[in-house]
PDB file of C-alpha atoms in Angstrom:
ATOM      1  CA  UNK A  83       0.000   0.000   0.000  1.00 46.00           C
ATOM      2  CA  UNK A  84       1.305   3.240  -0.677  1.00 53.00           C
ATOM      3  CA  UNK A  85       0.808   4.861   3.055  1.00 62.00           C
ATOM      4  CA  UNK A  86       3.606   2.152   4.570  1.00 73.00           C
ATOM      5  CA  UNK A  87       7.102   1.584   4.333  1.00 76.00           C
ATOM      6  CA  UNK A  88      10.297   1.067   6.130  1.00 81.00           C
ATOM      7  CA  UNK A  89      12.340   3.120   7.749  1.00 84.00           C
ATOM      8  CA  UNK A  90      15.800   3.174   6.676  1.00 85.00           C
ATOM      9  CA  UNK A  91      17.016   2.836  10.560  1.00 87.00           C
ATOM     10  CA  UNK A  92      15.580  -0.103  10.296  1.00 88.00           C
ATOM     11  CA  UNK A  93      17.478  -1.934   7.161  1.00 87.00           C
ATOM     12  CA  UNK A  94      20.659  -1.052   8.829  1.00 89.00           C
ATOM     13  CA  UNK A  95      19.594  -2.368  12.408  1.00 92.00           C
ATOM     14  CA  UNK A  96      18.450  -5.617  10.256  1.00 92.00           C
ATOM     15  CA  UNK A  97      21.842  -5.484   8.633  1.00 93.00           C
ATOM     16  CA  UNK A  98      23.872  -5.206  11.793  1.00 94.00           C
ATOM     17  CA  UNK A  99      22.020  -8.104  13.342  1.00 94.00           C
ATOM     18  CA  UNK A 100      22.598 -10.510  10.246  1.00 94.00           C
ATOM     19  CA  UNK A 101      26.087  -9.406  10.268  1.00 94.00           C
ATOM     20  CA  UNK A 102      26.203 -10.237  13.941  1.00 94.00           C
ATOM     21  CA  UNK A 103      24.607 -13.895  13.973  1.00 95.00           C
ATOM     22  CA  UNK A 104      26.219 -14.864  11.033  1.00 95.00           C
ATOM     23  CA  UNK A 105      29.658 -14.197  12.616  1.00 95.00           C
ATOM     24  CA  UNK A 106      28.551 -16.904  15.535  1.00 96.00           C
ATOM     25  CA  UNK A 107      26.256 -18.962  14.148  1.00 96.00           C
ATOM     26  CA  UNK A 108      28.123 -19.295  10.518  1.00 95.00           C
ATOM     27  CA  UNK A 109      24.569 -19.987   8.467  1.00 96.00           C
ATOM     28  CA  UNK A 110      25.163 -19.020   4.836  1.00 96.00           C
ATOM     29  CA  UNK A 111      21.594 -17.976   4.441  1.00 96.00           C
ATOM     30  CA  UNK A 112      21.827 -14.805   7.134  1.00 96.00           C
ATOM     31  CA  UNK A 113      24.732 -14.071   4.889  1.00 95.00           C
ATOM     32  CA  UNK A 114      22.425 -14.398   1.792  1.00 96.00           C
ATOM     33  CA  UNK A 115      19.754 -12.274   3.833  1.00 94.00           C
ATOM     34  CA  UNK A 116      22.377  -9.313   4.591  1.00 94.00           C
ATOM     35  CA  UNK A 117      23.106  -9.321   1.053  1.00 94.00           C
ATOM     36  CA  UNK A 118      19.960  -9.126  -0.328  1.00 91.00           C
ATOM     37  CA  UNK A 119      19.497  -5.800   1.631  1.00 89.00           C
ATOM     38  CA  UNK A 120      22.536  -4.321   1.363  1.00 89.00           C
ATOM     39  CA  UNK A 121      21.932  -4.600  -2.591  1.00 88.00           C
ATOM     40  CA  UNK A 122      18.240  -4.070  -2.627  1.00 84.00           C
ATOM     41  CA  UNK A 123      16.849  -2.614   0.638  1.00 83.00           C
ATOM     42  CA  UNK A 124      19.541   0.400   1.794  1.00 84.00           C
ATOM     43  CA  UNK A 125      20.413   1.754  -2.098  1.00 83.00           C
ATOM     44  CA  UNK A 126      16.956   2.332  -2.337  1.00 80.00           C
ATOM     45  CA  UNK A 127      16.686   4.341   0.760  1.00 81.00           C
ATOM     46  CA  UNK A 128      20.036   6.931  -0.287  1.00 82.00           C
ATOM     47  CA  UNK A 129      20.236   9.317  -2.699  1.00 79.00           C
ATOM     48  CA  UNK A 130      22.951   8.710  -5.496  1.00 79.00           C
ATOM     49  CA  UNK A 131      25.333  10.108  -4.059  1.00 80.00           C
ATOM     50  CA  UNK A 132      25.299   8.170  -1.060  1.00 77.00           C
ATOM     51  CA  UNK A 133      24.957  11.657   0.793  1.00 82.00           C
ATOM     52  CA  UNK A 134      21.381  11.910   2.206  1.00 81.00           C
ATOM     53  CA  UNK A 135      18.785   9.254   2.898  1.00 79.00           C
ATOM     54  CA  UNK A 136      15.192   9.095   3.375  1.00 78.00           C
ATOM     55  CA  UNK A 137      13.098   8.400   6.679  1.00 77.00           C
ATOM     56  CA  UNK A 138      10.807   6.107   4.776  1.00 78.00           C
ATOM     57  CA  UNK A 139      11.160   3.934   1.625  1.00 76.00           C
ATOM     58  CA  UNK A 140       8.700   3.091   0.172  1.00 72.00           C
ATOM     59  CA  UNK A 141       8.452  -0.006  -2.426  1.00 67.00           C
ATOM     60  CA  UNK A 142       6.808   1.968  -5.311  1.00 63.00           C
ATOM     61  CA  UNK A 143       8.816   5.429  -3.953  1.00 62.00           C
ATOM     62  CA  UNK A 144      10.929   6.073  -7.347  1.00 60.00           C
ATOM     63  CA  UNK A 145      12.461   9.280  -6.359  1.00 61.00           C
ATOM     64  CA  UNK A 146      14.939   9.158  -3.092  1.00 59.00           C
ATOM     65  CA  UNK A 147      15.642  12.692  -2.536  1.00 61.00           C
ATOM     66  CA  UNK A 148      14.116  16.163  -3.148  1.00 62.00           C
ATOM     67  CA  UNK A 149      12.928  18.054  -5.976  1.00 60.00           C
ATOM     68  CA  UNK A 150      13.817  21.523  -4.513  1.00 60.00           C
ATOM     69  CA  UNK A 151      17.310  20.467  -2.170  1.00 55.00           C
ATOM     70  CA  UNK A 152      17.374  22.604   1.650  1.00 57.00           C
ATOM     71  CA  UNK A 153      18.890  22.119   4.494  1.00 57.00           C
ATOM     72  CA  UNK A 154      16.890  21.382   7.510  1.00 59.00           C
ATOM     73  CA  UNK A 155      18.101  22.703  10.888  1.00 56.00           C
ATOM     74  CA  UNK A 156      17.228  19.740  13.158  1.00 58.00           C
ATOM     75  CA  UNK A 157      19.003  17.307  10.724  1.00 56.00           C
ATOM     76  CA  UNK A 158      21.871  19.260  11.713  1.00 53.00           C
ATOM     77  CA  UNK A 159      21.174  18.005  15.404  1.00 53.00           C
ATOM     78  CA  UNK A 160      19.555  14.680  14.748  1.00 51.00           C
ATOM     79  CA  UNK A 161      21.887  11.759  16.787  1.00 49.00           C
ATOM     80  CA  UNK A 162      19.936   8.794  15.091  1.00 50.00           C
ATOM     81  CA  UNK A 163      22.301   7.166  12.174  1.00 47.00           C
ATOM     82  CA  UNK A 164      24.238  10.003  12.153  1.00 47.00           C
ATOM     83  CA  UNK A 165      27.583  10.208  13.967  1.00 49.00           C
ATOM     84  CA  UNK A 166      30.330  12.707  13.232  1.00 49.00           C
ATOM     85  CA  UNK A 167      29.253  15.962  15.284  1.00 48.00           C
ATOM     86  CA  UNK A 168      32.396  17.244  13.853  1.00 53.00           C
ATOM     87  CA  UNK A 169      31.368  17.460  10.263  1.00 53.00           C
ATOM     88  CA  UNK A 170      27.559  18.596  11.517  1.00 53.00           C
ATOM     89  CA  UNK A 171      29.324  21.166  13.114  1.00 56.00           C
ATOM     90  CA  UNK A 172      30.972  21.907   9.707  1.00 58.00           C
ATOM     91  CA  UNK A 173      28.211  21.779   8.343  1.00 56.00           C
ATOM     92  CA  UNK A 174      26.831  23.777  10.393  1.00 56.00           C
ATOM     93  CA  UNK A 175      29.336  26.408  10.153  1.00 60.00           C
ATOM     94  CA  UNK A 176      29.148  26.558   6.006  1.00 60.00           C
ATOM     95  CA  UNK A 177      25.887  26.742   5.635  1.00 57.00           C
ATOM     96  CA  UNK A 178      24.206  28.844   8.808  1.00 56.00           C
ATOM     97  CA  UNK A 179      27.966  30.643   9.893  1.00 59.00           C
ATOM     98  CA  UNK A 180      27.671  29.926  12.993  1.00 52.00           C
ATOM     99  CA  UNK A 181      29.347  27.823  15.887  1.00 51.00           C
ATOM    100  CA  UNK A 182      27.216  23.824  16.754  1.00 46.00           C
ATOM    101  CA  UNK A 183      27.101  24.796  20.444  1.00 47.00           C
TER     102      UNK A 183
END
């Protein structure tokens, strides 16, 4: 149905955990599992650049980005998949001019 979908926190959470019982439980098929969403699942939630994702995929989404590109403050200070507060507060600096304190 077009109103659900998965969010892209969750292919990587699924990924991690495959990665995880395959390394102690050694069954090819988790293997096969993790591979079949790291080639079908994730690429379909990032842009094509690999630089932005979407919150939801959707399985007849055909567009994963933005028609008109912004930048949205509270990505800026979002502390889900993203990690490196030094290059938000890059970011943060190049874009607004201002310090991430």
């Amino acid at each position: 149905a077009p109103h659900r979908g998965t969010e892209t926190c969750a292919v990587v959470e699924a990924m991690a955990s495959l990665e995880q019982a395959f390394a102690v439980l050694g069954d090819p098929s988790l293997a096969d599992r993790l591979e079949a969403l790291a080639f079908n699942a994730l690429p379909a939630a990032l842009t094509a650049d690999m630089w932005t994702h979407v919150y939801v995929q959707q399985a007849n989404s055909v567009f994963a980005g933005s028609t008109k590109p912004s930048v949205d403050p509270a990505a800026l200070r979002h502390h889900g998949l993203h990690h490196g507060h030094a290059e938000r507060a890059d970011i943060q600096r190049r874009v607004f001019g201002a310090s991430s304190a």
